[in-house]
Coordinates of C-alpha atoms (C1' of nucleotides) in Angstrom, one line a residue:
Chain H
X1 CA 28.2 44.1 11.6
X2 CA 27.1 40.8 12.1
X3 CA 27.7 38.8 15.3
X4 CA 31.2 39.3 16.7
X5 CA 31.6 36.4 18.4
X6 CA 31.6 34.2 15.3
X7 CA 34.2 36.3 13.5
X8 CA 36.7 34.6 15.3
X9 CA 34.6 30.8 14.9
X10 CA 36.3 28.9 11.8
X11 CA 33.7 26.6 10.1
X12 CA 34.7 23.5 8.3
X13 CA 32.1 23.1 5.8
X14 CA 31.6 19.5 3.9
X15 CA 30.6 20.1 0.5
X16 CA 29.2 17.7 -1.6
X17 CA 28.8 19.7 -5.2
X18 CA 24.9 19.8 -4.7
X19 CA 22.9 23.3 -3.4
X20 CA 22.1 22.1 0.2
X21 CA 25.7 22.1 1.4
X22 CA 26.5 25.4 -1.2
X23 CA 24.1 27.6 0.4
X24 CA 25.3 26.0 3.9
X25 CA 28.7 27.5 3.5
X26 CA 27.4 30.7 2.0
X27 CA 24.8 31.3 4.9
X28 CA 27.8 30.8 7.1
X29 CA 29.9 33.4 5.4
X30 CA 27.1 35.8 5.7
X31 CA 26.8 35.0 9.3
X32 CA 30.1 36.0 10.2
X33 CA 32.4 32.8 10.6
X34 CA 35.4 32.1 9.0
X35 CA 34.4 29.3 6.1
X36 CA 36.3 26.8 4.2
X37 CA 34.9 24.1 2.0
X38 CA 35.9 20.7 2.4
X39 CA 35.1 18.1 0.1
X40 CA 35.9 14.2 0.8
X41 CA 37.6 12.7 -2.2
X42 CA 36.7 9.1 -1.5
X43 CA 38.4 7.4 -4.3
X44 CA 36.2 6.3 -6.1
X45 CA 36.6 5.9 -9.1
X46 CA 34.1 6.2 -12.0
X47 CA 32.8 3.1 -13.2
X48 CA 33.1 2.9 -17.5
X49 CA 29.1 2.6 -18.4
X50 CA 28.6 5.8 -15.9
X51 CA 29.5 8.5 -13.6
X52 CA 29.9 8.1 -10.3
X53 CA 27.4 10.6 -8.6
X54 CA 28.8 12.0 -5.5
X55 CA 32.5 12.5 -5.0
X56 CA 33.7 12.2 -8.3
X57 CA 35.4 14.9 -10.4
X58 CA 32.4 16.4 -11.7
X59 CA 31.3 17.5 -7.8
X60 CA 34.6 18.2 -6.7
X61 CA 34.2 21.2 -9.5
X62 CA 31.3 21.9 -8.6
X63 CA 32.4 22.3 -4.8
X64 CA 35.5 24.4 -6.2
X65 CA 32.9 26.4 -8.5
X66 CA 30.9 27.0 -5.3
X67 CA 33.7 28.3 -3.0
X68 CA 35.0 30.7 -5.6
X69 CA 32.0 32.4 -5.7
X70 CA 31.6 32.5 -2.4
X71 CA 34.7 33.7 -1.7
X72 CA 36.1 30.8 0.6
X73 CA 39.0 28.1 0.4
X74 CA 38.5 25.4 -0.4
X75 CA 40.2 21.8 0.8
X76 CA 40.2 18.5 -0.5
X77 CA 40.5 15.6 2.2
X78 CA 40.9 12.1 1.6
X79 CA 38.4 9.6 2.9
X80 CA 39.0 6.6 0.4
X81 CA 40.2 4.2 2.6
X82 CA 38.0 5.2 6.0
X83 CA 35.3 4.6 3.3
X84 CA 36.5 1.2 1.9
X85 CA 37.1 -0.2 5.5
X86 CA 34.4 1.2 7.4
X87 CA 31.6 1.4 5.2
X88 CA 31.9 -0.6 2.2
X89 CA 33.8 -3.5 4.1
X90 CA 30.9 -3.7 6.2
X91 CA 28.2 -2.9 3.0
X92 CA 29.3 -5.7 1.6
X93 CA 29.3 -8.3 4.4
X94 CA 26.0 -7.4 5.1
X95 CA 24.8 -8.1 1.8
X96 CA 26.3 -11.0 2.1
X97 CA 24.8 -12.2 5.0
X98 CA 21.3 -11.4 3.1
X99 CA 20.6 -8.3 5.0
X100 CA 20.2 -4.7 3.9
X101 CA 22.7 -2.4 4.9
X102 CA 21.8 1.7 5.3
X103 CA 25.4 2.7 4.2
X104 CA 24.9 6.5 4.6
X105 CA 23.7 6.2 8.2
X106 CA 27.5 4.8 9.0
X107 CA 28.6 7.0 6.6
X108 CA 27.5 9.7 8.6
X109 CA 28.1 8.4 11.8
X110 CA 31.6 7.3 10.9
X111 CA 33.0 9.5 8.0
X112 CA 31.6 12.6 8.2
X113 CA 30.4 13.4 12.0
X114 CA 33.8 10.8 12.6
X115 CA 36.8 10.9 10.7
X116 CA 35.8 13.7 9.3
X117 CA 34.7 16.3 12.6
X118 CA 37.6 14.8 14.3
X119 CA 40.4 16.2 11.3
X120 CA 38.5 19.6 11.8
X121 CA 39.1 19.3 15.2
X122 CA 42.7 18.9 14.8
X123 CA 42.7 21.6 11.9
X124 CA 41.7 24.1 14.5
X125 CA 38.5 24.4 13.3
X126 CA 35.4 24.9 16.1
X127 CA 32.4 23.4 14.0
X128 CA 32.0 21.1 10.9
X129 CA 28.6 21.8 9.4
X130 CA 26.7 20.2 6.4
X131 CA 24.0 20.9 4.3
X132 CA 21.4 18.5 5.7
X133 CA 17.8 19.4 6.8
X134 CA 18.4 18.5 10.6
X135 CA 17.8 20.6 13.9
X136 CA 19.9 20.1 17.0
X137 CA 18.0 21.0 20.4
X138 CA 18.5 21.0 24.0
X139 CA 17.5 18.6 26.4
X140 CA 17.5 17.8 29.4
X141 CA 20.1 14.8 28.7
X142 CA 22.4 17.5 26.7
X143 CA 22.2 18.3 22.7
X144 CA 19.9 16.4 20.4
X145 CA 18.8 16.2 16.9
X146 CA 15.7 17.5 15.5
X147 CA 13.7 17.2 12.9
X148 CA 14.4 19.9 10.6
X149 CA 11.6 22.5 9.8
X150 CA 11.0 21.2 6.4
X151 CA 9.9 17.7 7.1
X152 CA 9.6 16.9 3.3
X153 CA 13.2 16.8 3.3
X154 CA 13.9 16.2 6.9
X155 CA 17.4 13.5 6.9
X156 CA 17.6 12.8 10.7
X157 CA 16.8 9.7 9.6
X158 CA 20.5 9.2 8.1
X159 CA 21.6 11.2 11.1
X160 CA 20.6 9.0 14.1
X161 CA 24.0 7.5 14.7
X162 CA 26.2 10.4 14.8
X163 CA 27.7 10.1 18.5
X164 CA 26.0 12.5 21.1
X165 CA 29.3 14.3 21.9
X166 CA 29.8 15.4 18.5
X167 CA 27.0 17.4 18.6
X168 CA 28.2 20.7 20.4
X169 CA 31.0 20.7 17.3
X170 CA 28.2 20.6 14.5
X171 CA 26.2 23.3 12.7
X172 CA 23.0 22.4 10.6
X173 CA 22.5 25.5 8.5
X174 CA 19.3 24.8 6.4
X175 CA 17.4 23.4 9.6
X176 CA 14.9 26.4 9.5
X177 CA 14.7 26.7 6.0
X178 CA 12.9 24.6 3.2
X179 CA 14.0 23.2 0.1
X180 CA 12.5 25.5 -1.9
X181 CA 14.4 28.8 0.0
X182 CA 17.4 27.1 0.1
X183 CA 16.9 26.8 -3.8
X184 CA 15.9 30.6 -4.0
X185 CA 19.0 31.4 -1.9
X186 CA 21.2 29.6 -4.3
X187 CA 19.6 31.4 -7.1
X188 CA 19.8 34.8 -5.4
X189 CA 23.9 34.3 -5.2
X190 CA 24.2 32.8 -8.2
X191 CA 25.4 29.8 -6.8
X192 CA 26.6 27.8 -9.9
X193 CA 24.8 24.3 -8.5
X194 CA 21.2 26.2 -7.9
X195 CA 19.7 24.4 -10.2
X196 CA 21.3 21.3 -10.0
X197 CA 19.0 18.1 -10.0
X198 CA 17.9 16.4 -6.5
X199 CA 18.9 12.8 -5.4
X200 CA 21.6 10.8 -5.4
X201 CA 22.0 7.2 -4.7
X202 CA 24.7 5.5 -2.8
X203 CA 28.1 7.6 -3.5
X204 CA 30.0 4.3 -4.3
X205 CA 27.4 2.3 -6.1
X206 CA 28.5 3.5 -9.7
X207 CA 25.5 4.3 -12.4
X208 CA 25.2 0.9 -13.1
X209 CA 23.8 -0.6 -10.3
X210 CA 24.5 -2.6 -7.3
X211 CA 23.9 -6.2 -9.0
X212 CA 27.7 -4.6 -11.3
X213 CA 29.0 -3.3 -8.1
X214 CA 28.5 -6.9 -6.0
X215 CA 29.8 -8.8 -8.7
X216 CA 33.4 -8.2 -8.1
X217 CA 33.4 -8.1 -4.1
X218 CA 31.0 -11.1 -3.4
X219 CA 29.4 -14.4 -4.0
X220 CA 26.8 -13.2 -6.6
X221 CA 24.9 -16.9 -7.1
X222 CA 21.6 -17.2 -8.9
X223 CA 19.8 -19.2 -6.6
X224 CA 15.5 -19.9 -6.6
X225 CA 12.5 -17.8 -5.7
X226 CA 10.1 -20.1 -3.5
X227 CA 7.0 -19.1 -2.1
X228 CA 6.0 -18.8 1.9
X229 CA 5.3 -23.0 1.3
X230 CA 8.7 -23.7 -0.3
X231 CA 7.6 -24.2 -3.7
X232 CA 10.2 -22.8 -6.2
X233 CA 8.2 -20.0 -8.1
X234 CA 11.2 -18.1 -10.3
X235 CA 14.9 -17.6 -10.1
X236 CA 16.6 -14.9 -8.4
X237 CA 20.0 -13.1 -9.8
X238 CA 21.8 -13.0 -6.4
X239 CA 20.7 -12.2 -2.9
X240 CA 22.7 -9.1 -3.5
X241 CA 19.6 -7.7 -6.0
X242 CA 17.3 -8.1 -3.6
X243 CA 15.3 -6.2 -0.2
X244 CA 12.3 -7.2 1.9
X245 CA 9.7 -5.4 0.4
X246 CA 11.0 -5.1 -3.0
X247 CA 8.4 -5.7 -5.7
X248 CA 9.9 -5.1 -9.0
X249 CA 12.8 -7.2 -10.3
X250 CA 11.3 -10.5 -9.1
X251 CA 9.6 -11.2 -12.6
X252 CA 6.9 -13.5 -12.2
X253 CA 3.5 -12.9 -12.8
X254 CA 1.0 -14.4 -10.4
X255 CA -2.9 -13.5 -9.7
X256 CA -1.8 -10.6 -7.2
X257 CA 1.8 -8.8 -6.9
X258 CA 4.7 -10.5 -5.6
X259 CA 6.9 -9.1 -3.0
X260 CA 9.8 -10.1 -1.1
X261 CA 9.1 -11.5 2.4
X262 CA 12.3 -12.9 3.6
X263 CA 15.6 -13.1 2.2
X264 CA 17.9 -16.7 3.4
X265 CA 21.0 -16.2 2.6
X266 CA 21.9 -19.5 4.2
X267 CA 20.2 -21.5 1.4
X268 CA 20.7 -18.4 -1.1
X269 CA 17.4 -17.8 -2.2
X270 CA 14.5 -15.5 -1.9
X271 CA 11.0 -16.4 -0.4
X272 CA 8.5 -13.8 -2.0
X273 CA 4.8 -13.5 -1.4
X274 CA 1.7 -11.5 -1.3
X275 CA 1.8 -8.1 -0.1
X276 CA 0.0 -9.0 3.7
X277 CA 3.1 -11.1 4.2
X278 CA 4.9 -7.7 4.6
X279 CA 3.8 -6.8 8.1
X280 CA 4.5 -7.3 11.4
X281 CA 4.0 -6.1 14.5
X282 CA 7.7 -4.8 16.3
X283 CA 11.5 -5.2 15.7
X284 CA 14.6 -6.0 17.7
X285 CA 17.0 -4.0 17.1
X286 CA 21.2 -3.3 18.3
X287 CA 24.2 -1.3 17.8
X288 CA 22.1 1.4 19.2
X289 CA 22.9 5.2 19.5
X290 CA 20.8 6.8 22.0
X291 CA 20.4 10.5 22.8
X292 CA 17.3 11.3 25.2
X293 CA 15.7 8.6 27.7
X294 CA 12.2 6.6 25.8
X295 CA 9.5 8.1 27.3
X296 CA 7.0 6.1 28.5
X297 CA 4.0 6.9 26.3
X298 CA 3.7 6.4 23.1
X299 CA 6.8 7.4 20.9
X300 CA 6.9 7.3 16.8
X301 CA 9.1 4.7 15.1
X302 CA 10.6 5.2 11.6
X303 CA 11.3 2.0 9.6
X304 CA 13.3 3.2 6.2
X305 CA 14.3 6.5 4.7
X306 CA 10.7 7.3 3.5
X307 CA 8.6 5.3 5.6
X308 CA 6.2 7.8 8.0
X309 CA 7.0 7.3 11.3
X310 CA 4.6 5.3 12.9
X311 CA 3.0 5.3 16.4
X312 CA 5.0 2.5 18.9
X313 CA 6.3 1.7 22.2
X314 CA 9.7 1.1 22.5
X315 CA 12.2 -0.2 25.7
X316 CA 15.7 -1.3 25.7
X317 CA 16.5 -4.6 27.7
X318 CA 19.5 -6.1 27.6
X319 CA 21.3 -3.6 25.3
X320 CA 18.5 -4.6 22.5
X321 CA 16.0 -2.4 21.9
X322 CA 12.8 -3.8 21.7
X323 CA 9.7 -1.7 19.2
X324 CA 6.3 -2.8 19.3
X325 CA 4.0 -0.7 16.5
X326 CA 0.6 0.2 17.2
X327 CA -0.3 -1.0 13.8
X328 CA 1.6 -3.7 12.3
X329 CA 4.3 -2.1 9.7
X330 CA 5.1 -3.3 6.0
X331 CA 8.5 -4.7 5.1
X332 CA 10.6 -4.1 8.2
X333 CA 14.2 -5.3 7.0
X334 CA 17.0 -5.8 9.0
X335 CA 19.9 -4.2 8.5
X336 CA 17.9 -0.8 7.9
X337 CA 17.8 1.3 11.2
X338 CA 14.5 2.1 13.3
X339 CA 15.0 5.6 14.4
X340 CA 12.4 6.8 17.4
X341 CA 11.4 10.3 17.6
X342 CA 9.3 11.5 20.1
X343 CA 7.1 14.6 18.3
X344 CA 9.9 16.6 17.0
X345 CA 13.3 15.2 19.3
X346 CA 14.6 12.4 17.6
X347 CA 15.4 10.4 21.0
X348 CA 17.5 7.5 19.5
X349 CA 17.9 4.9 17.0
X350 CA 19.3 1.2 16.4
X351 CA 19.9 -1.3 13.5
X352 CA 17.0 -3.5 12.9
X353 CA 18.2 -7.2 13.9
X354 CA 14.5 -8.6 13.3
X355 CA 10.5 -8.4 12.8
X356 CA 8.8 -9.4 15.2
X357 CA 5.1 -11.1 14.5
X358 CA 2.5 -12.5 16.0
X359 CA 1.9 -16.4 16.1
X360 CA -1.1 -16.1 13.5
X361 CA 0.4 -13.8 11.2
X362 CA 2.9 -16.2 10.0
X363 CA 2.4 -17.2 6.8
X364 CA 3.7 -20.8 6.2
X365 CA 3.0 -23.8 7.5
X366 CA 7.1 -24.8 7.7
X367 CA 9.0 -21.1 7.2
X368 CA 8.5 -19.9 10.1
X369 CA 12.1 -20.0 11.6
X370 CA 14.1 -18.3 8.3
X371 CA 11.1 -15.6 8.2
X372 CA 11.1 -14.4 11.7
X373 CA 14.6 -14.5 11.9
X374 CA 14.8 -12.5 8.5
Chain D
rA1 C1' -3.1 -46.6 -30.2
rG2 C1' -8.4 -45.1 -28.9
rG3 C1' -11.7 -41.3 -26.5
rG4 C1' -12.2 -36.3 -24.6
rG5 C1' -10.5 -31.2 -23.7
rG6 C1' -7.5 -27.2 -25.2
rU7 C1' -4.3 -23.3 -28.3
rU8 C1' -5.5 -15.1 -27.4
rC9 C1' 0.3 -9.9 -25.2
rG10 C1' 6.3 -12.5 -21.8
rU11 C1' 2.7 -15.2 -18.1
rU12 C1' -2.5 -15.7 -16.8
rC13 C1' -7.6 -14.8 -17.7
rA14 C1' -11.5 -12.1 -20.7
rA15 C1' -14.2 -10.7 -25.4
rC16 C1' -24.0 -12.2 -27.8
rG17 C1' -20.3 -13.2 -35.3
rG18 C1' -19.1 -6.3 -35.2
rC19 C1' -12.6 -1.5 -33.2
rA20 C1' -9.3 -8.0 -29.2
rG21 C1' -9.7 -6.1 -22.7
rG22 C1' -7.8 -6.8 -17.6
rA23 C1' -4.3 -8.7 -14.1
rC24 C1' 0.7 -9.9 -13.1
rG25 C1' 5.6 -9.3 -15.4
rC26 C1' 8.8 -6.1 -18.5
rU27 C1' 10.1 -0.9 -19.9
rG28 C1' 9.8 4.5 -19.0
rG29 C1' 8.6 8.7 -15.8
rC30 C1' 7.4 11.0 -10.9
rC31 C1' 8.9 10.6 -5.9
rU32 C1' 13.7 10.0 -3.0
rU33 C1' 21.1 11.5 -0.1
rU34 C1' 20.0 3.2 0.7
rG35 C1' 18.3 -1.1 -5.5
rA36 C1' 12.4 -0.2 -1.5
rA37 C1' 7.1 0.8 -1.7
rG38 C1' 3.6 4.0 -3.9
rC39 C1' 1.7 6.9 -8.1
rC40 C1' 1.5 7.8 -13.6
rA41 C1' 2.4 6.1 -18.5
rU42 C1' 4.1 3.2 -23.0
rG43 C1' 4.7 -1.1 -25.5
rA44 C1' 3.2 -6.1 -26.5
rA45 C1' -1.2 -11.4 -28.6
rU46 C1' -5.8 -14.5 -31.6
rG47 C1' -0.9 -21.8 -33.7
rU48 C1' -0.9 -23.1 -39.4
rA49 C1' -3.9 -23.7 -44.0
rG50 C1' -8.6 -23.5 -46.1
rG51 C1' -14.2 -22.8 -45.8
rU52 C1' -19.1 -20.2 -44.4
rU53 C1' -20.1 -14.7 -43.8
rC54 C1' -20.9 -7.8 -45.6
rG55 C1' -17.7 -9.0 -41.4
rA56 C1' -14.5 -14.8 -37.9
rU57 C1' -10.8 -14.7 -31.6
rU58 C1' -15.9 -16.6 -32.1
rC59 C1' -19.0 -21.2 -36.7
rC60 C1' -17.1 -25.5 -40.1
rU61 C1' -12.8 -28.7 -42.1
rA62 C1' -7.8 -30.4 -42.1
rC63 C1' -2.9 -30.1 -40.0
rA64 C1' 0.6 -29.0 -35.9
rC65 C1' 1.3 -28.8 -30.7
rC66 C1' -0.4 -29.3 -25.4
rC67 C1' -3.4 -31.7 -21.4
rC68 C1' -6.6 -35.6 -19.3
rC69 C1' -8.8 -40.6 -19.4
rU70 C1' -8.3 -45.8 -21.3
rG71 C1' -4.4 -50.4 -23.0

RNA sequence: AGGGGGUUCGUUCAACGGCAGGACGCUGGCCUUUGAAGCCAUGAAUGUAGGUUCGAUUCCUACACCCCCUG
């Protein structure tokens, strides 16, 4: 009754325990594929002070719960040591290394449209899909992501670095819909996760923080807060604590906020300043992923998860890809990824290396080297 | 040791003798598949002992502590 071709398409669907990737599967059912529910153990395991939020016993349930009422199997694959090697390996280096490391966007590009799309393969399967808010399109250079239709919760963003030719195997079923129909849709099946809360931090990062998590798998020094002149201002708790553009946690009280400009691991310690100290005009950034050409007018750039694209010009030379910003931009960090989108295509994207600023927007007399190269 | 200035939330700065207020920090909430940022909100102080006054953070006295100048 629905469309015959897909009766004979199987679907591997990843389930995390939340609605998005529940009503993912069920649409999918509806549709006419043959679904089963996958969901990554990824050993880890609970910290004592909390629950871990994603991939812990409580959402693999959940996922079970989910698949029962649909009326699909349900698998449970194990990623724990693709995730310890490939993601929190790195995670942690980078922290080290006083940087600021986007975990999900390797997660994603790694684990899930990786390892992940690769077992489906294997498994027979034709298509892994997800429950994120993402579009794939045609182009002229083959598939491409999208922005999904509800740009509220549009997560291209994490998506950028999924390889191109993984595409034709993936299926984005909430990329016409909006949060609050996939919510109703949940409801209307009687989805047991409908009205489960939004948000979840980094899967691994147990409930009590980072600063807990960094203690046990890196150099976690105290070290000094100075100002852009080198003055020491306040004590920091570990480089690990910290991100360019952070404001809270620094605890000193001055005239106007504090934030943190520039992070030197070398010297372990934090240079924090006043809020204009923030911007700069373009980035440098590597270990691109690139699906569509850069046009040559004007293209949007997005900085962080959160931050609205902004209006830039962008060119690769030399396998670095170079992002100049109409306006300056606020805390660009590296480590985080610039993603370019051009209206709705999302063209490419990179990991930010550096900010780039202009000669008289730096702010110290003698800093100048550790905060451009921050 | 002598002279001068000062002491108010955690920090910093306000308050004609009339309910002690702001900023920053801290804490909580909203937002959010990266600890950002942003927005909203709560809490928190007159150094000690006397005096004048209807009423003292404010005026007076003593003490304690801090800062500056001078041997």
């Amino acid at each position: 009754m629905f469309i015959k071709e897909n009766m004979k398409k199987k679907v591997m669907v990843g389930l995390s325990g939340g609605v998005d990737s529940a009503v993912a599967a069920s649409l999918l059912k509806d549709q006419g594929y043959e679904v089963v529910g996958v969901t990554m153990c990824l050993g880890v395991a609970p910290s004592p002070g909390g629950k871990t939020k994603c991939c812990g016993p409580e959402e693999i349930e959940d996922a079970r719960r989910v698949c029962r009422t649909i009326g699909i199997r349900h698998y449970i694959l194990d990623f724990a040591r693709e995730l310890e090697e490939e993601i929190i390996g790195p995670f942690v280096r980078d922290y080290r290394l006083g940087i600021t490391p986007n975990p999900c966007v390797a997660c994603n590009a790694q684990i899930k449209f990786g390892a992940l799309l690769e077992k489906a393969l294997a498994m027979g399967f034709d298509f892994l899909a997800t429950g994120h808010y993402a579009g794939i399109v045609e182009t002229d250079s083959g598939l491409a992501l999208a922005k999904a239709w509800d740009k509220r919760k549009d997560q291209t963003y994490f998506l950028y670095a999924i390889p191109q030719k993984a595409l034709p195997n993936v299926l984005f079923p909430l990329s016409d819909l909006t949060k609050e129909e996939v919510r109703k849709i949940a409801a209307d099946k009687n989805l047991p996760v409908s009205n489960k809360p939004e948000s979840q931090d980094i899967c691994f990062i147990p409930a009590d923080g980072i600063s807990s998590f960094m203690k046990g798998r890196s150099n976690h020094e105290p070290g000094h807060i100075v100002d852009i002149n080198g003055n020491t201002i306040g004590r920091h708790r570990g480089i690990a604590s910290y991100t360019i553009g952070q404001r809270t946690g620094l605890g000193i009280s001055s005239p106007m906020p504090l934030y943190v400009i520039s992070i030197d691991a070398e010297k372990n310690r934090i240079i924090a300043g006043e809020r204009k100290y923030l911007l700069a005009v373009g980035l440098v950034a590597d270990t691109l992923n690139m699906f569509t050409e850069i046009p040559a007018e004007k293209v949007s750039g997005k900085i962080r998860y959160g931050h609205r694209p902004a209006a830039c010009s962008a060119e690769i030379t030399g396998g670095y890809l170079h992002v100049s910003f109409e306006k300056p931009q606020e805390a660009i960090t590296p480590g985080q990824s610039i993603v370019l989108y051009d209206g709705e295509k999302l063209i490419g994207g990179g990991i930010i290396r550096f900010a780039t600023r202009r000669v008289e927007e730096l702010p110290g007399p003698h800093q100048e080297k550790s905060i451009i190269s921050n």
